[in-house]
Amino acid sequence: MCWWTNIQWQKRLDTVGRREALAAGVYRVTDVLVLANKATAAKDVPKQMKEFVQWANANETNDDIARFAAQVHHKLACIHHYEDGNGRMARLAMNMVLVRKSLKPIIFEEDFREKYNYFFVDNNIEPLIVEITRLVNQQL
Protein backbone atom coordinates (compact mmCIF):
# COMPACT_ATOMS: atom_id res chain seq x y z
CA MET A 1 0.00 0.00 0.00
CA CYS A 2 1.34 3.41 -0.93
CA TRP A 3 1.56 5.52 2.20
CA TRP A 4 1.62 8.67 0.08
CA THR A 5 -2.04 8.23 -0.83
CA ASN A 6 -3.08 8.87 2.76
CA ILE A 7 -2.32 12.53 3.41
CA GLN A 8 -3.80 12.35 6.93
CA TRP A 9 -0.27 12.00 8.32
CA GLN A 10 0.27 15.63 7.35
CA LYS A 11 -2.54 16.74 9.62
CA ARG A 12 -1.15 14.74 12.54
CA LEU A 13 2.47 15.78 12.03
CA ASP A 14 1.64 19.42 11.39
CA THR A 15 0.38 19.79 14.95
CA VAL A 16 3.78 18.85 16.43
CA GLY A 17 5.19 21.81 18.30
CA ARG A 18 2.22 24.08 17.64
CA ARG A 19 0.04 25.80 20.20
CA GLU A 20 -2.95 25.83 17.89
CA ALA A 21 -4.13 23.22 15.46
CA LEU A 22 -6.82 25.27 13.73
CA ALA A 23 -5.03 25.29 10.37
CA ALA A 24 -3.33 21.91 10.70
CA GLY A 25 -3.23 20.20 7.33
CA VAL A 26 -4.83 23.15 5.54
CA TYR A 27 -3.00 24.45 2.48
CA ARG A 28 -2.09 28.12 2.50
CA VAL A 29 -4.32 30.56 0.65
CA THR A 30 -1.87 33.45 0.32
CA ASP A 31 1.23 33.79 -1.82
CA VAL A 32 4.55 33.87 0.02
CA LEU A 33 8.23 34.57 -0.52
CA VAL A 34 10.70 32.08 0.89
CA LEU A 35 14.28 33.33 1.14
CA ALA A 36 13.61 35.84 -1.65
CA ASN A 37 12.18 33.07 -3.84
CA LYS A 38 8.54 33.07 -4.80
CA ALA A 39 7.01 29.80 -3.64
CA THR A 40 4.32 27.98 -5.58
CA ALA A 41 1.34 30.28 -6.04
CA ALA A 42 -1.32 29.53 -3.42
CA LYS A 43 -3.89 28.74 -6.11
CA ASP A 44 -1.53 26.07 -7.52
CA VAL A 45 -0.68 24.36 -4.21
CA PRO A 46 -3.42 21.66 -4.39
CA LYS A 47 -2.38 20.76 -7.95
CA GLN A 48 1.32 20.70 -7.02
CA MET A 49 0.61 18.51 -4.00
CA LYS A 50 -1.42 16.11 -6.14
CA GLU A 51 1.50 15.92 -8.58
CA PHE A 52 3.89 15.40 -5.67
CA VAL A 53 1.82 12.46 -4.39
CA GLN A 54 1.73 10.93 -7.90
CA TRP A 55 5.49 11.40 -8.27
CA ALA A 56 6.18 9.91 -4.81
CA ASN A 57 3.98 6.88 -5.51
CA ALA A 58 5.77 6.29 -8.82
CA ASN A 59 9.24 6.63 -7.28
CA GLU A 60 8.97 5.17 -3.77
CA THR A 61 10.70 1.95 -4.84
CA ASN A 62 13.75 3.95 -5.92
CA ASP A 63 16.90 2.01 -4.99
CA ASP A 64 18.80 5.20 -4.14
CA ILE A 65 16.96 5.87 -0.89
CA ALA A 66 19.09 8.87 0.06
CA ARG A 67 18.36 10.56 -3.28
CA PHE A 68 14.63 9.81 -2.99
CA ALA A 69 14.51 11.10 0.61
CA ALA A 70 16.31 14.29 -0.47
CA GLN A 71 13.92 14.74 -3.39
CA VAL A 72 10.89 14.29 -1.13
CA HIS A 73 12.29 16.90 1.23
CA HIS A 74 13.19 19.34 -1.53
CA LYS A 75 9.91 19.04 -3.44
CA LEU A 76 7.78 19.59 -0.33
CA ALA A 77 9.90 22.51 0.85
CA CYS A 78 9.75 24.16 -2.58
CA ILE A 79 5.97 23.78 -2.87
CA HIS A 80 5.74 25.42 0.56
CA HIS A 81 2.19 24.18 0.98
CA TYR A 82 1.55 25.52 4.48
CA GLU A 83 1.72 28.99 5.98
CA ASP A 84 4.20 27.72 8.56
CA GLY A 85 6.07 24.52 9.33
CA ASN A 86 7.06 23.58 5.79
CA GLY A 87 10.67 22.81 6.63
CA ARG A 88 9.60 20.74 9.61
CA MET A 89 7.08 18.86 7.46
CA ALA A 90 9.65 18.28 4.70
CA ARG A 91 12.15 16.89 7.23
CA LEU A 92 9.49 14.64 8.77
CA ALA A 93 8.50 13.30 5.35
CA MET A 94 12.18 12.73 4.48
CA ASN A 95 12.66 10.83 7.73
CA MET A 96 9.53 8.76 7.13
CA VAL A 97 11.10 7.63 3.85
CA LEU A 98 14.28 6.62 5.68
CA VAL A 99 12.51 4.86 8.57
CA ARG A 100 10.35 2.88 6.14
CA LYS A 101 13.63 1.51 4.73
CA SER A 102 14.86 0.63 8.25
CA LEU A 103 17.25 3.58 8.42
CA LYS A 104 17.52 6.02 11.28
CA PRO A 105 16.01 9.50 10.96
CA ILE A 106 18.41 12.29 10.09
CA ILE A 107 18.79 15.22 12.44
CA PHE A 108 20.35 18.30 10.90
CA GLU A 109 23.02 19.63 13.25
CA GLU A 110 23.45 23.34 13.92
CA ASP A 111 26.34 23.78 11.45
CA PHE A 112 24.25 22.15 8.72
CA ARG A 113 21.31 24.47 9.32
CA GLU A 114 23.41 27.43 8.19
CA LYS A 115 23.94 25.75 4.79
CA TYR A 116 20.42 24.34 4.65
CA ASN A 117 18.64 27.46 3.41
CA TYR A 118 21.10 27.93 0.56
CA PHE A 119 19.98 24.61 -0.94
CA PHE A 120 16.74 26.30 -1.94
CA VAL A 121 18.01 29.66 -3.20
CA ASP A 122 18.86 28.55 -6.74
CA ASN A 123 16.68 25.42 -6.72
CA ASN A 124 19.80 23.22 -6.98
CA ILE A 125 19.00 19.95 -5.24
CA GLU A 126 22.40 18.29 -5.75
CA PRO A 127 24.10 19.74 -2.62
CA LEU A 128 21.15 18.55 -0.52
CA ILE A 129 21.38 15.07 -2.06
CA VAL A 130 25.11 14.96 -1.34
CA GLU A 131 24.57 15.99 2.28
CA ILE A 132 21.70 13.59 2.92
CA THR A 133 23.62 10.76 1.25
CA ARG A 134 26.58 11.50 3.53
CA LEU A 135 24.34 11.45 6.61
CA VAL A 136 22.64 8.20 5.52
CA ASN A 137 26.01 6.55 4.80
CA GLN A 138 27.19 7.44 8.31
CA GLN A 139 24.52 5.04 9.58
CA LEU A 140 25.68 2.08 7.52
Tab-separated table of C-alpha atoms in Angstrom:
chain	number	residue	atom	x	y	z
A	1	MET	CA	0.000	0.000	0.000
A	2	CYS	CA	1.341	3.415	-0.926
A	3	TRP	CA	1.565	5.520	2.200
A	4	TRP	CA	1.618	8.670	0.081
A	5	THR	CA	-2.043	8.230	-0.833
A	6	ASN	CA	-3.079	8.866	2.760
A	7	ILE	CA	-2.322	12.532	3.415
A	8	GLN	CA	-3.802	12.347	6.934
A	9	TRP	CA	-0.268	11.998	8.318
A	10	GLN	CA	0.265	15.632	7.347
A	11	LYS	CA	-2.539	16.736	9.617
A	12	ARG	CA	-1.146	14.741	12.535
A	13	LEU	CA	2.473	15.782	12.026
A	14	ASP	CA	1.637	19.419	11.390
A	15	THR	CA	0.375	19.788	14.952
A	16	VAL	CA	3.782	18.845	16.426
A	17	GLY	CA	5.194	21.809	18.300
A	18	ARG	CA	2.216	24.078	17.640
A	19	ARG	CA	0.042	25.801	20.202
A	20	GLU	CA	-2.948	25.835	17.894
A	21	ALA	CA	-4.130	23.218	15.456
A	22	LEU	CA	-6.824	25.270	13.726
A	23	ALA	CA	-5.026	25.289	10.372
A	24	ALA	CA	-3.326	21.906	10.703
A	25	GLY	CA	-3.229	20.201	7.330
A	26	VAL	CA	-4.826	23.153	5.537
A	27	TYR	CA	-3.002	24.447	2.476
A	28	ARG	CA	-2.087	28.118	2.498
A	29	VAL	CA	-4.325	30.565	0.651
A	30	THR	CA	-1.874	33.450	0.316
A	31	ASP	CA	1.228	33.788	-1.823
A	32	VAL	CA	4.555	33.868	0.019
A	33	LEU	CA	8.231	34.574	-0.524
A	34	VAL	CA	10.701	32.085	0.889
A	35	LEU	CA	14.284	33.330	1.141
A	36	ALA	CA	13.607	35.838	-1.646
A	37	ASN	CA	12.176	33.074	-3.840
A	38	LYS	CA	8.543	33.068	-4.802
A	39	ALA	CA	7.007	29.802	-3.643
A	40	THR	CA	4.315	27.977	-5.583
A	41	ALA	CA	1.336	30.281	-6.044
A	42	ALA	CA	-1.322	29.534	-3.422
A	43	LYS	CA	-3.890	28.741	-6.112
A	44	ASP	CA	-1.529	26.071	-7.516
A	45	VAL	CA	-0.678	24.365	-4.210
A	46	PRO	CA	-3.416	21.662	-4.388
A	47	LYS	CA	-2.375	20.759	-7.952
A	48	GLN	CA	1.324	20.705	-7.016
A	49	MET	CA	0.614	18.511	-3.999
A	50	LYS	CA	-1.418	16.107	-6.139
A	51	GLU	CA	1.499	15.925	-8.583
A	52	PHE	CA	3.888	15.404	-5.669
A	53	VAL	CA	1.823	12.458	-4.395
A	54	GLN	CA	1.729	10.931	-7.897
A	55	TRP	CA	5.489	11.401	-8.267
A	56	ALA	CA	6.180	9.908	-4.812
A	57	ASN	CA	3.982	6.884	-5.515
A	58	ALA	CA	5.775	6.291	-8.815
A	59	ASN	CA	9.238	6.631	-7.277
A	60	GLU	CA	8.968	5.168	-3.772
A	61	THR	CA	10.695	1.953	-4.841
A	62	ASN	CA	13.752	3.952	-5.917
A	63	ASP	CA	16.902	2.008	-4.995
A	64	ASP	CA	18.799	5.196	-4.142
A	65	ILE	CA	16.956	5.868	-0.893
A	66	ALA	CA	19.089	8.874	0.065
A	67	ARG	CA	18.355	10.563	-3.276
A	68	PHE	CA	14.630	9.812	-2.986
A	69	ALA	CA	14.513	11.099	0.605
A	70	ALA	CA	16.308	14.295	-0.467
A	71	GLN	CA	13.922	14.742	-3.393
A	72	VAL	CA	10.893	14.286	-1.127
A	73	HIS	CA	12.294	16.896	1.228
A	74	HIS	CA	13.193	19.343	-1.533
A	75	LYS	CA	9.907	19.042	-3.440
A	76	LEU	CA	7.783	19.593	-0.327
A	77	ALA	CA	9.901	22.508	0.852
A	78	CYS	CA	9.746	24.159	-2.581
A	79	ILE	CA	5.974	23.777	-2.874
A	80	HIS	CA	5.745	25.423	0.558
A	81	HIS	CA	2.186	24.181	0.979
A	82	TYR	CA	1.548	25.525	4.483
A	83	GLU	CA	1.718	28.991	5.980
A	84	ASP	CA	4.198	27.719	8.563
A	85	GLY	CA	6.075	24.525	9.332
A	86	ASN	CA	7.056	23.581	5.785
A	87	GLY	CA	10.675	22.806	6.626
A	88	ARG	CA	9.598	20.741	9.614
A	89	MET	CA	7.080	18.858	7.456
A	90	ALA	CA	9.652	18.280	4.702
A	91	ARG	CA	12.150	16.894	7.230
A	92	LEU	CA	9.488	14.643	8.773
A	93	ALA	CA	8.502	13.297	5.346
A	94	MET	CA	12.180	12.729	4.482
A	95	ASN	CA	12.659	10.833	7.731
A	96	MET	CA	9.526	8.763	7.134
A	97	VAL	CA	11.098	7.627	3.854
A	98	LEU	CA	14.282	6.619	5.684
A	99	VAL	CA	12.509	4.863	8.569
A	100	ARG	CA	10.349	2.876	6.137
A	101	LYS	CA	13.626	1.511	4.732
A	102	SER	CA	14.860	0.626	8.253
A	103	LEU	CA	17.253	3.580	8.421
A	104	LYS	CA	17.517	6.025	11.277
A	105	PRO	CA	16.012	9.498	10.965
A	106	ILE	CA	18.412	12.294	10.091
A	107	ILE	CA	18.785	15.219	12.437
A	108	PHE	CA	20.353	18.301	10.896
A	109	GLU	CA	23.015	19.625	13.246
A	110	GLU	CA	23.446	23.342	13.921
A	111	ASP	CA	26.340	23.782	11.453
A	112	PHE	CA	24.254	22.155	8.715
A	113	ARG	CA	21.313	24.474	9.318
A	114	GLU	CA	23.409	27.433	8.193
A	115	LYS	CA	23.941	25.753	4.794
A	116	TYR	CA	20.420	24.341	4.651
A	117	ASN	CA	18.635	27.459	3.413
A	118	TYR	CA	21.095	27.927	0.562
A	119	PHE	CA	19.978	24.610	-0.941
A	120	PHE	CA	16.736	26.302	-1.938
A	121	VAL	CA	18.008	29.656	-3.202
A	122	ASP	CA	18.863	28.551	-6.735
A	123	ASN	CA	16.682	25.418	-6.721
A	124	ASN	CA	19.798	23.223	-6.977
A	125	ILE	CA	18.999	19.954	-5.243
A	126	GLU	CA	22.396	18.287	-5.747
A	127	PRO	CA	24.102	19.742	-2.623
A	128	LEU	CA	21.145	18.549	-0.522
A	129	ILE	CA	21.378	15.070	-2.064
A	130	VAL	CA	25.111	14.959	-1.338
A	131	GLU	CA	24.575	15.992	2.282
A	132	ILE	CA	21.695	13.592	2.922
A	133	THR	CA	23.619	10.758	1.251
A	134	ARG	CA	26.580	11.504	3.527
A	135	LEU	CA	24.338	11.445	6.610
A	136	VAL	CA	22.644	8.200	5.520
A	137	ASN	CA	26.012	6.554	4.798
A	138	GLN	CA	27.193	7.437	8.308
A	139	GLN	CA	24.516	5.041	9.582
A	140	LEU	CA	25.679	2.079	7.522
